Amino acid sequence: MPSCLPLPAADARAVSDAMLEKLLKRIEKGGGCLPFDSFMEAALYEPGLGYYSNGLMPFGQQGDFVTAPELGELFSRCLARCIASALEQLEQGVVMELGAGSGVLAVDLLDELEKLGSLPERYYILERSAAMRALQERRLNGQRPEFMQRVEWLNSLPEEPISGVVFGNEVADALPVKRFRWHSGQLSELGVGWQNTRLSVCELRGDDVQKRVRQLARIGHWEGDYQSEYCPTLPAWINSLTDSLAQGLLLLIDYGYGRAEYYHPQRSMGTLMCHYRHHAHDDPFWLPGLQDITAFVDFTAIAEAATAAGMQLEGFSSQARFLVACGIDQLMAEIDTVNTRQFLQLSNEAKRLILPGEMGERFKVIGFSRKLLQGVKGFATPDLRSRL
Ligand SMILES: C[S@@+](CC[C@H](N)C(=O)[O-])C[C@H]1O[C@@H](n2cnc3c(N)ncnc32)[C@H](O)[C@@H]1O
């Protein structure tokens, strides 16, 4: 257990205790060892208790982490330019945001699309957490009530494929992953058990993971001990998104790598990461329900699924290059330098979005199009596609 982390308030602690009780029952029912993806699913999304479902605010300065749109408007304004360049090619294109978090991206994006003259008739939000959805509704209603008539929350993907733009920022990293350990060719799936009055790592026979991990091992050429994870539902999730897009653009932004980098021998402890009150650490068992648990995204898996579904790769870029190609430098040039406070705030925001040690290189943007006649803004050549 990380020793330096701040302790939660009593009401939050009670949520985590209830979550733990639920997990213990599932561990017992599962014969003492619960697959890690089932644990992660519950810890993040269990109704009323999971991290994204319990109504305790995960975003912003008081929360646990800050996403790019939470930093300010620059990210959303750049993204709007990419989205507008796709909408301009479509007749009555709609926009669908996946996993809208606090709703800040929806507000800023709609604002900018309006300024660009590309406001869509419909702005769908597909959000799996009821608590997050309530937060989004409150923010949109409070800040831009005039947009509410365009915004519609969906419980599932539309039955009829849409023409428009489907996008998600930091959603793929929140899909539950399976964990595995490779020891000189011996493979086990890692699960979650209970030992000495705390959650602990246990081993499952791992028949499910055998085929998949042996494929990854051939790419990674691991020697000795190696531990990592993969997302079993990612290909089906991408398939469902591509099926729902008759014409337009699919855009995903997240931290991750192409497969060879993801499973590089030097990344022998995997990519699992937890966030609690702006501390990043690697203990997924710390206060379940009160911390975010994520894993980096295998962008090759996304590309394989999307291209197999007939989508065309528009580009695979670092976030920094994407934002530059969307014109972040022009937006910065428009800043009134006399207003020192605003200037410093926006320069700081731009640095966090673009610098390699911040979000600039770790975050990637991948885009796929279907039946678009021209390219979209944001993808300059050469890009990172050779790393997929
Ligand atoms: C890390 S947050 C990112 C929020 C926001 N996009 C941002 O950039 O600030 C992940 C969000 O995705 C939602 N989510 C996770 N899995 C989802 C899924 N399969 N479909 C829709 N939303 C999902 C979560 O409830 C949460 O709102």
GROMACS .gro file of N, CA, C and O and ligand atoms in nm, residues 45 52 59 65 67-70 75 97-105 126-129 132 136 168-171 173-175 237 255 292 294, ligand 1:
model
  167
   45TYR      N    1  -1.682   0.066  -1.218
   45TYR     CA    2  -1.819   0.092  -1.268
   45TYR      C    3  -1.932   0.029  -1.187
   45TYR      O    4  -2.047   0.040  -1.228
   52TYR      N    5  -1.616   0.551  -1.110
   52TYR     CA    6  -1.690   0.643  -1.199
   52TYR      C    7  -1.839   0.647  -1.168
   52TYR      O    8  -1.913   0.722  -1.232
   59PHE      N    9  -1.252   1.442  -1.121
   59PHE     CA   10  -1.178   1.532  -1.211
   59PHE      C   11  -1.135   1.661  -1.143
   59PHE      O   12  -1.189   1.699  -1.041
   65PHE      N   13  -0.714   1.333  -1.101
   65PHE     CA   14  -0.628   1.355  -1.217
   65PHE      C   15  -0.687   1.466  -1.302
   65PHE      O   16  -0.802   1.506  -1.283
   67THR      N   17  -0.743   1.578  -1.703
   67THR     CA   18  -0.733   1.540  -1.844
   67THR      C   19  -0.708   1.666  -1.928
   67THR      O   20  -0.724   1.777  -1.877
   68ALA      N   21  -0.671   1.646  -2.056
   68ALA     CA   22  -0.635   1.762  -2.140
   68ALA      C   23  -0.747   1.868  -2.144
   68ALA      O   24  -0.717   1.987  -2.127
   69PRO      N   25  -0.875   1.832  -2.164
   69PRO     CA   26  -0.976   1.938  -2.168
   69PRO      C   27  -1.000   2.004  -2.034
   69PRO      O   28  -1.051   2.117  -2.027
   70GLU      N   29  -0.959   1.938  -1.924
   70GLU     CA   30  -0.975   1.999  -1.792
   70GLU      C   31  -0.871   2.109  -1.768
   70GLU      O   32  -0.886   2.191  -1.677
   75PHE      N   33  -0.710   2.259  -2.584
   75PHE     CA   34  -0.724   2.125  -2.640
   75PHE      C   35  -0.856   2.114  -2.717
   75PHE      O   36  -0.860   2.069  -2.833
   97GLU      N   37  -1.980   1.197  -2.867
   97GLU     CA   38  -1.868   1.192  -2.773
   97GLU      C   39  -1.882   1.069  -2.685
   97GLU      O   40  -1.988   1.043  -2.627
   98LEU      N   41  -1.773   0.995  -2.671
   98LEU     CA   42  -1.772   0.876  -2.584
   98LEU      C   43  -1.714   0.916  -2.449
   98LEU      O   44  -1.615   0.988  -2.444
   99GLY      N   45  -1.775   0.872  -2.342
   99GLY     CA   46  -1.719   0.895  -2.208
   99GLY      C   47  -1.685   1.041  -2.182
   99GLY      O   48  -1.569   1.079  -2.180
  100ALA      N   49  -1.787   1.124  -2.157
  100ALA     CA   50  -1.766   1.269  -2.157
  100ALA      C   51  -1.717   1.326  -2.024
  100ALA      O   52  -1.707   1.448  -2.009
  101GLY      N   53  -1.688   1.242  -1.926
  101GLY     CA   54  -1.629   1.291  -1.800
  101GLY      C   55  -1.711   1.399  -1.734
  101GLY      O   56  -1.831   1.384  -1.712
  102SER      N   57  -1.647   1.512  -1.703
  102SER     CA   58  -1.716   1.621  -1.633
  102SER      C   59  -1.803   1.703  -1.727
  102SER      O   60  -1.875   1.793  -1.682
  103GLY      N   61  -1.793   1.681  -1.859
  103GLY     CA   62  -1.873   1.756  -1.956
  103GLY      C   63  -1.802   1.880  -2.007
  103GLY      O   64  -1.852   1.949  -2.096
  104VAL      N   65  -1.681   1.906  -1.957
  104VAL     CA   66  -1.611   2.029  -1.996
  104VAL      C   67  -1.574   2.027  -2.145
  104VAL      O   68  -1.583   2.130  -2.213
  105LEU      N   69  -1.538   1.910  -2.196
  105LEU     CA   70  -1.501   1.902  -2.337
  105LEU      C   71  -1.622   1.930  -2.426
  105LEU      O   72  -1.611   2.002  -2.526
  126LEU      N   73  -2.237   0.930  -2.533
  126LEU     CA   74  -2.254   0.792  -2.488
  126LEU      C   75  -2.168   0.776  -2.362
  126LEU      O   76  -2.045   0.777  -2.369
  127GLU      N   77  -2.234   0.768  -2.249
  127GLU     CA   78  -2.164   0.766  -2.120
  127GLU      C   79  -2.217   0.649  -2.038
  127GLU      O   80  -2.337   0.638  -2.016
  128ARG      N   81  -2.128   0.562  -1.992
  128ARG     CA   82  -2.179   0.443  -1.923
  128ARG      C   83  -2.210   0.465  -1.776
  128ARG      O   84  -2.280   0.385  -1.715
  129SER      N   85  -2.160   0.575  -1.718
  129SER     CA   86  -2.185   0.598  -1.575
  129SER      C   87  -2.298   0.700  -1.556
  129SER      O   88  -2.293   0.811  -1.607
  132MET      N   89  -2.167   1.021  -1.386
  132MET     CA   90  -2.096   1.110  -1.478
  132MET      C   91  -2.195   1.183  -1.569
  132MET      O   92  -2.180   1.300  -1.599
  136GLN      N   93  -2.244   1.581  -1.627
  136GLN     CA   94  -2.239   1.643  -1.759
  136GLN      C   95  -2.363   1.729  -1.783
  136GLN      O   96  -2.355   1.841  -1.833
  168GLY      N   97  -1.344   1.000  -2.868
  168GLY     CA   98  -1.333   0.982  -2.723
  168GLY      C   99  -1.194   1.020  -2.677
  168GLY      O  100  -1.094   0.982  -2.739
  169ASN      N  101  -1.188   1.097  -2.570
  169ASN     CA  102  -1.059   1.130  -2.508
  169ASN      C  103  -1.045   1.054  -2.378
  169ASN      O  104  -1.133   1.065  -2.290
  170GLU      N  105  -0.940   0.977  -2.365
  170GLU     CA  106  -0.913   0.899  -2.243
  170GLU      C  107  -1.032   0.809  -2.205
  170GLU      O  108  -1.075   0.808  -2.090
  171VAL      N  109  -1.084   0.738  -2.301
  171VAL     CA  110  -1.190   0.640  -2.271
  171VAL      C  111  -1.135   0.498  -2.285
  171VAL      O  112  -1.159   0.413  -2.199
  173ASP      N  113  -0.848   0.386  -2.227
  173ASP     CA  114  -0.763   0.345  -2.114
  173ASP      C  115  -0.845   0.304  -1.993
  173ASP      O  116  -0.792   0.249  -1.897
  174ALA      N  117  -0.975   0.334  -1.997
  174ALA     CA  118  -1.062   0.300  -1.884
  174ALA      C  119  -1.137   0.168  -1.907
  174ALA      O  120  -1.224   0.132  -1.827
  175LEU      N  121  -1.103   0.096  -2.015
  175LEU     CA  122  -1.165  -0.035  -2.038
  175LEU      C  123  -1.088  -0.139  -1.955
  175LEU      O  124  -0.963  -0.137  -1.954
  237TRP      N  125  -1.509  -0.349  -2.894
  237TRP     CA  126  -1.553  -0.210  -2.872
  237TRP      C  127  -1.531  -0.128  -2.999
  237TRP      O  128  -1.619  -0.055  -3.044
  255TYR      N  129  -0.331   0.774  -2.384
  255TYR     CA  130  -0.191   0.739  -2.370
  255TYR      C  131  -0.172   0.594  -2.412
  255TYR      O  132  -0.256   0.509  -2.380
  292ASP      N  133  -0.865   0.589  -0.952
  292ASP     CA  134  -0.875   0.547  -1.092
  292ASP      C  135  -0.774   0.436  -1.118
  292ASP      O  136  -0.663   0.437  -1.063
  294THR      N  137  -0.608   0.246  -1.455
  294THR     CA  138  -0.605   0.251  -1.601
  294THR      C  139  -0.486   0.170  -1.654
  294THR      O  140  -0.397   0.136  -1.577
  389LIG     C1  141  -1.084   0.917  -1.784
  389LIG     S1  142  -1.249   0.968  -1.805
  389LIG     C2  143  -1.229   1.080  -1.945
  389LIG     C3  144  -1.333   1.189  -1.946
  389LIG     C4  145  -1.328   1.291  -2.060
  389LIG     N1  146  -1.333   1.229  -2.189
  389LIG     C5  147  -1.209   1.384  -2.049
  389LIG     O1  148  -1.126   1.382  -2.139
  389LIG     O2  149  -1.202   1.458  -1.951
  389LIG     C6  150  -1.333   0.828  -1.874
  389LIG     C7  151  -1.480   0.850  -1.901
  389LIG     O3  152  -1.527   0.745  -1.987
  389LIG     C8  153  -1.645   0.686  -1.932
  389LIG     N2  154  -1.648   0.549  -1.989
  389LIG     C9  155  -1.569   0.446  -1.959
  389LIG     N3  156  -1.595   0.340  -2.038
  389LIG    C10  157  -1.692   0.379  -2.124
  389LIG    C11  158  -1.760   0.317  -2.231
  389LIG     N4  159  -1.735   0.190  -2.266
  389LIG     N5  160  -1.854   0.388  -2.299
  389LIG    C12  161  -1.880   0.516  -2.264
  389LIG     N6  162  -1.820   0.580  -2.162
  389LIG    C13  163  -1.726   0.514  -2.094
  389LIG    C14  164  -1.627   0.703  -1.783
  389LIG     O4  165  -1.746   0.690  -1.711
  389LIG    C15  166  -1.570   0.846  -1.779
  389LIG     O5  167  -1.670   0.943  -1.792
   0.00000   0.00000   0.00000
